[in-house]
GROMACS .gro file of C-alpha atoms in nm:
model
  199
    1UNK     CA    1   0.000   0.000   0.000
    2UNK     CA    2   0.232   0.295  -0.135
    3UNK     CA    3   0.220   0.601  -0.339
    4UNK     CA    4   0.471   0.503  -0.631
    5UNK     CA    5   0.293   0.290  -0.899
    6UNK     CA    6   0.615   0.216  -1.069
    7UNK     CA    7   0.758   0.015  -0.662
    8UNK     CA    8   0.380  -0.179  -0.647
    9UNK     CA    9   0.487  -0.291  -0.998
   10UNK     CA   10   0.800  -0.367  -0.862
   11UNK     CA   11   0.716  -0.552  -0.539
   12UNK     CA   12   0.455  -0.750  -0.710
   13UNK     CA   13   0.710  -0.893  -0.954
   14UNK     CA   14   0.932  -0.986  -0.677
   15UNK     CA   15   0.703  -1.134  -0.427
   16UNK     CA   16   0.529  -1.353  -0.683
   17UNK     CA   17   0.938  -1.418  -0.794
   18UNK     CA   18   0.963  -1.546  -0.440
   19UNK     CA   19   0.663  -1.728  -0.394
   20UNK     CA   20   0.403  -1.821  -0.682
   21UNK     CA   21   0.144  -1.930  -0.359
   22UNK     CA   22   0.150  -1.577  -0.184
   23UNK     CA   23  -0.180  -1.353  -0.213
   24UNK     CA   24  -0.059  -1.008  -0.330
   25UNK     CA   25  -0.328  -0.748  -0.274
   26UNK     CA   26  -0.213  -0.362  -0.382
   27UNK     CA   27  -0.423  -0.060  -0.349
   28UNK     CA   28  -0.358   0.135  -0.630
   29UNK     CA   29  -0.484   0.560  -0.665
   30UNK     CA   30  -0.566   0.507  -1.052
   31UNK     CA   31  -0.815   0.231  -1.253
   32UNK     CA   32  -0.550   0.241  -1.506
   33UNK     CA   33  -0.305   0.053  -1.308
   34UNK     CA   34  -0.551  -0.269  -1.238
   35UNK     CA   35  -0.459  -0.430  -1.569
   36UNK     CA   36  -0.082  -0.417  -1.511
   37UNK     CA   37  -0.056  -0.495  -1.200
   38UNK     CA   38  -0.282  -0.820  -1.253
   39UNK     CA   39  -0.063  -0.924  -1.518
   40UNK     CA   40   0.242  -0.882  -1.312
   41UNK     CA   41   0.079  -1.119  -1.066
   42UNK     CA   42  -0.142  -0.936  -0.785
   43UNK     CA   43  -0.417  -1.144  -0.713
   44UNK     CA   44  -0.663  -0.831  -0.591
   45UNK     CA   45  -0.625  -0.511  -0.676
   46UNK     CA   46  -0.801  -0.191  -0.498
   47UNK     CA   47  -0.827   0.143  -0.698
   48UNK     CA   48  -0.914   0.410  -0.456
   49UNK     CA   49  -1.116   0.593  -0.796
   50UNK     CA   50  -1.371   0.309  -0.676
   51UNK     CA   51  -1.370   0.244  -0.332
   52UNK     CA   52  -1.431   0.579  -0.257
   53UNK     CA   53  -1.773   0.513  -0.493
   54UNK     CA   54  -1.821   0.184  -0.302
   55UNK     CA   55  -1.811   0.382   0.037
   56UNK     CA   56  -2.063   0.630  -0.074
   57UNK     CA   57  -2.300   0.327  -0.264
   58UNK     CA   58  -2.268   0.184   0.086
   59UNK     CA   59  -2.425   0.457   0.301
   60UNK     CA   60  -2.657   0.540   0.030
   61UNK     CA   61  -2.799   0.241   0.111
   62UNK     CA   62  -2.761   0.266   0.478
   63UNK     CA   63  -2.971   0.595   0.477
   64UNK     CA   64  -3.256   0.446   0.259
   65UNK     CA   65  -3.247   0.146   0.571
   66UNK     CA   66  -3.141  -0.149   0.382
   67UNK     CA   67  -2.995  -0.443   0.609
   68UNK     CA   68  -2.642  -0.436   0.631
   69UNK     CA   69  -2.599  -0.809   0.532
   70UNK     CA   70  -2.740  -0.694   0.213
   71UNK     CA   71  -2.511  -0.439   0.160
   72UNK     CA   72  -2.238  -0.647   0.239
   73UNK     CA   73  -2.336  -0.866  -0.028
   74UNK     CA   74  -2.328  -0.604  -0.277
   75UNK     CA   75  -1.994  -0.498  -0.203
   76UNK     CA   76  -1.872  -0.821  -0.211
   77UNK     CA   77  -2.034  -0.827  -0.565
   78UNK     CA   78  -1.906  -0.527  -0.717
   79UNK     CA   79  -1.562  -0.621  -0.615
   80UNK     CA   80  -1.555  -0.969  -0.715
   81UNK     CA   81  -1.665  -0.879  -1.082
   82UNK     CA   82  -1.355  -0.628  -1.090
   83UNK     CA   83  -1.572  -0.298  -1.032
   84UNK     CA   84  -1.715  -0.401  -1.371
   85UNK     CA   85  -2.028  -0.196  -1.255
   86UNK     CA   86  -1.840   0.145  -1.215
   87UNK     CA   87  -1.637   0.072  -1.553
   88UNK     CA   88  -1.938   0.008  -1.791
   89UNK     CA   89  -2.217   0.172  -1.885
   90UNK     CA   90  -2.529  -0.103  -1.913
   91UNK     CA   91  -2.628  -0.144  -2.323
   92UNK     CA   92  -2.971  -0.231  -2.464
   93UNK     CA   93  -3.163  -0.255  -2.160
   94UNK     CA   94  -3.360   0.053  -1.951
   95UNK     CA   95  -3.321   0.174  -1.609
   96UNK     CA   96  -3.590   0.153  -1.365
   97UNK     CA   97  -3.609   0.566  -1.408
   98UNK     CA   98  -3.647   0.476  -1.774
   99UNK     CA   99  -3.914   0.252  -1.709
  100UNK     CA  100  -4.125   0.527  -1.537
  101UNK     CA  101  -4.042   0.755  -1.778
  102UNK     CA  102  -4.268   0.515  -1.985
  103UNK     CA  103  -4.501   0.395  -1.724
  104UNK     CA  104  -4.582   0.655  -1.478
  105UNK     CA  105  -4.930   0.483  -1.354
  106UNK     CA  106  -4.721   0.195  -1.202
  107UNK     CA  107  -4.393   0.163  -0.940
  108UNK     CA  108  -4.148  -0.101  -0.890
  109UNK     CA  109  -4.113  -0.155  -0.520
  110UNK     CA  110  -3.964  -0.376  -0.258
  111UNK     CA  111  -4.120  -0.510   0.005
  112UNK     CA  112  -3.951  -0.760   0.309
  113UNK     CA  113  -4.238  -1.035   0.481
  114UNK     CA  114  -4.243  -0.984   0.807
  115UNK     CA  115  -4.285  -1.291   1.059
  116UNK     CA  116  -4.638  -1.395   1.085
  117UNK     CA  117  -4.760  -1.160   0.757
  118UNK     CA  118  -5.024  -1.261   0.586
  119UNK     CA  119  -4.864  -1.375   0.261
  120UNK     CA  120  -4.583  -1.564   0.463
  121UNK     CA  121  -4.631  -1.926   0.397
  122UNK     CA  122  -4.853  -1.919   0.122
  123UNK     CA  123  -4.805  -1.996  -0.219
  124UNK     CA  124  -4.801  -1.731  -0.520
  125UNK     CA  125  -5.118  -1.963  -0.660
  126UNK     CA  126  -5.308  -1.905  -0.288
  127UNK     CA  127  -5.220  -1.583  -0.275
  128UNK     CA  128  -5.346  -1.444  -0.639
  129UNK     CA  129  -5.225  -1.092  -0.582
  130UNK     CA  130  -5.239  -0.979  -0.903
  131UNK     CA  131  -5.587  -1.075  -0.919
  132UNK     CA  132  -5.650  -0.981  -0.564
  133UNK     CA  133  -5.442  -0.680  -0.531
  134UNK     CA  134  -5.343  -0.586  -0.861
  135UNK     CA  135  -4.941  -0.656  -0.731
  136UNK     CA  136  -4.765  -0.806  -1.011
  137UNK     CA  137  -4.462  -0.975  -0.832
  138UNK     CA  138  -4.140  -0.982  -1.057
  139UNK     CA  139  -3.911  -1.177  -0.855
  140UNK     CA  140  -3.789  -1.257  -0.533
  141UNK     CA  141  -3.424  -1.238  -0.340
  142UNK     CA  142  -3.422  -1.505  -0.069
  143UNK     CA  143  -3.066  -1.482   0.090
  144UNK     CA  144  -2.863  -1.428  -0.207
  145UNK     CA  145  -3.031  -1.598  -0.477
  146UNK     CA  146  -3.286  -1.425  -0.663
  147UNK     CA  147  -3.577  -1.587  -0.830
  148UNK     CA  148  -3.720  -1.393  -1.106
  149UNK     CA  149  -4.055  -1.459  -1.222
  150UNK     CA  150  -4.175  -1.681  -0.979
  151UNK     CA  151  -4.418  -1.958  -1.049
  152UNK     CA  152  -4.786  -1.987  -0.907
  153UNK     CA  153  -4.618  -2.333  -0.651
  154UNK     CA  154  -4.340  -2.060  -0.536
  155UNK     CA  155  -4.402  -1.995  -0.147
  156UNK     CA  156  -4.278  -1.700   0.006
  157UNK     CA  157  -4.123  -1.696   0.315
  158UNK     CA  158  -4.066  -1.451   0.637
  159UNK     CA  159  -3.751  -1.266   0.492
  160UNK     CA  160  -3.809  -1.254   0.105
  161UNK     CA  161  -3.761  -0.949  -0.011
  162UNK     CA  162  -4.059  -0.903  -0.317
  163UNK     CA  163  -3.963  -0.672  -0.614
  164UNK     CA  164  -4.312  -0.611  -0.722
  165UNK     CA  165  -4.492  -0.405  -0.996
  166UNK     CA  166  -4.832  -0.205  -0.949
  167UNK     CA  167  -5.008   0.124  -0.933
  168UNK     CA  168  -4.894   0.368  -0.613
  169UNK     CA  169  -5.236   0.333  -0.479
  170UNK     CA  170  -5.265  -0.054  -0.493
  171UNK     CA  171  -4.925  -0.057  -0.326
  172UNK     CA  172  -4.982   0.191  -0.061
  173UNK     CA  173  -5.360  -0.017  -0.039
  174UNK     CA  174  -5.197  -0.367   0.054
  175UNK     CA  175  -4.875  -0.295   0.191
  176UNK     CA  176  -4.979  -0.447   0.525
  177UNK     CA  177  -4.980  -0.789   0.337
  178UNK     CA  178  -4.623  -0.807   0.379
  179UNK     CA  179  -4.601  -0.674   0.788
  180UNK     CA  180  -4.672  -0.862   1.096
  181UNK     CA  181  -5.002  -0.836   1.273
  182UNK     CA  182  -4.830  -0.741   1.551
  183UNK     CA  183  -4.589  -0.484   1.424
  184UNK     CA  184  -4.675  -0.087   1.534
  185UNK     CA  185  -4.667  -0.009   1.183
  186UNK     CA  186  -4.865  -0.281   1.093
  187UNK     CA  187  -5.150  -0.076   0.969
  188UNK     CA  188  -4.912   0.238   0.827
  189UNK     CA  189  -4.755   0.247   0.463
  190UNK     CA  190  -4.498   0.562   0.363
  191UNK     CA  191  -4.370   0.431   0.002
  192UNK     CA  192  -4.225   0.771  -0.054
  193UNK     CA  193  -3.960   0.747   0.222
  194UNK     CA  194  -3.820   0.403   0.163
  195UNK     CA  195  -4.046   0.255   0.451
  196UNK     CA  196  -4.129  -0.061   0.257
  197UNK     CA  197  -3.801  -0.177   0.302
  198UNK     CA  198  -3.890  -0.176   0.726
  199UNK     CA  199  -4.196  -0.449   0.622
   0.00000   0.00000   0.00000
């Protein structure tokens, strides 16, 4: 971890010299110098351009109340993929901004089930909450895996987190499907301030 790209270079040629097992991780000021340095050897490289953008995506998130296990795992993402996020723009398919752009009737929301909600431990067929509700759900994240476009058998569990699709009012109607009975806000929905993600 120094200043002087041309001694990482250096020092990462000699270590791996000295031992082709070692892990060689080098922080680096400039993107520019991830490429080089991998080839020289270094098994991880951090570029302070984009940690400093991981550290702000990271409280971001914190603010809007998303669980920090969560956010971990995103980290962990964008890093593993080689900040391919921050280095590419995404081709041929539209942002969620995009999407309202074109569809301003409807919002895409999130919504974590709460112990003991209503829709906890039902399936998507019992449920019927598009026909119900008019809640068109687009996919699920239980843990880390994500299920998109669930199937009518798929049961969802205290803990999913629902991405779902529907007009403001339908979503700010049946929020409470997702909250606990018991839970003080069990009868309150706020979709403006990021509550949803407190269901």
């Amino acid at each position: 971890m120094i200043s002087d790209p041309l001694a990482s270079r250096r020092i990462a040629v000699e270590v791996r010299k000295e031992n082709p097992k070692a892990f060689i991780v080098v922080r680096t000021r400039f993107v520019t110098e991830m490429g080089p340095l991998y080839r020289l050897g270094a098994d991880q490289v951090i570029p302070e351009e984009f940690e400093t953008s991981v550290e702000i995506f990271s409280r971001v998130l914190a603010r809007y109340l998303i669980p920090r296990s969560e956010i971990e795992g995103l980290i962990a993402q964008v890093r593993a993929d080689g900040y391919e996020m921050f280095r590419t723009l995404p081709k041929g398919s539209a942002s969620l901004p995009d999407l309202k752009a074109y569809f301003s009737d409807v919002e895409v929301n999130t919504f974590r089930v709460m112990e003991g909600a209503p829709v906890a431990g039902k399936s998507l067929r019992q449920l019927a909450l598009r026909k119900k509700y008019g809640i068109n759900l687009l996919a699920i994240q239980r843990d880390r895996h994500v299920l998109p476009n669930p199937d009518a058998d798929t049961v969802i569990l205290a803990e999913d987190l629902l991405v779902v699709l529907a007009p403001p009012a339908d979503l700010t109607g049946h929020c409470t499907l997702f909250r606990s009975p018991t839970s003080e806000k069990a009868h309150e929905c706020d979709l403006s301030n990021g509550d949803q993600q407190n269901t």
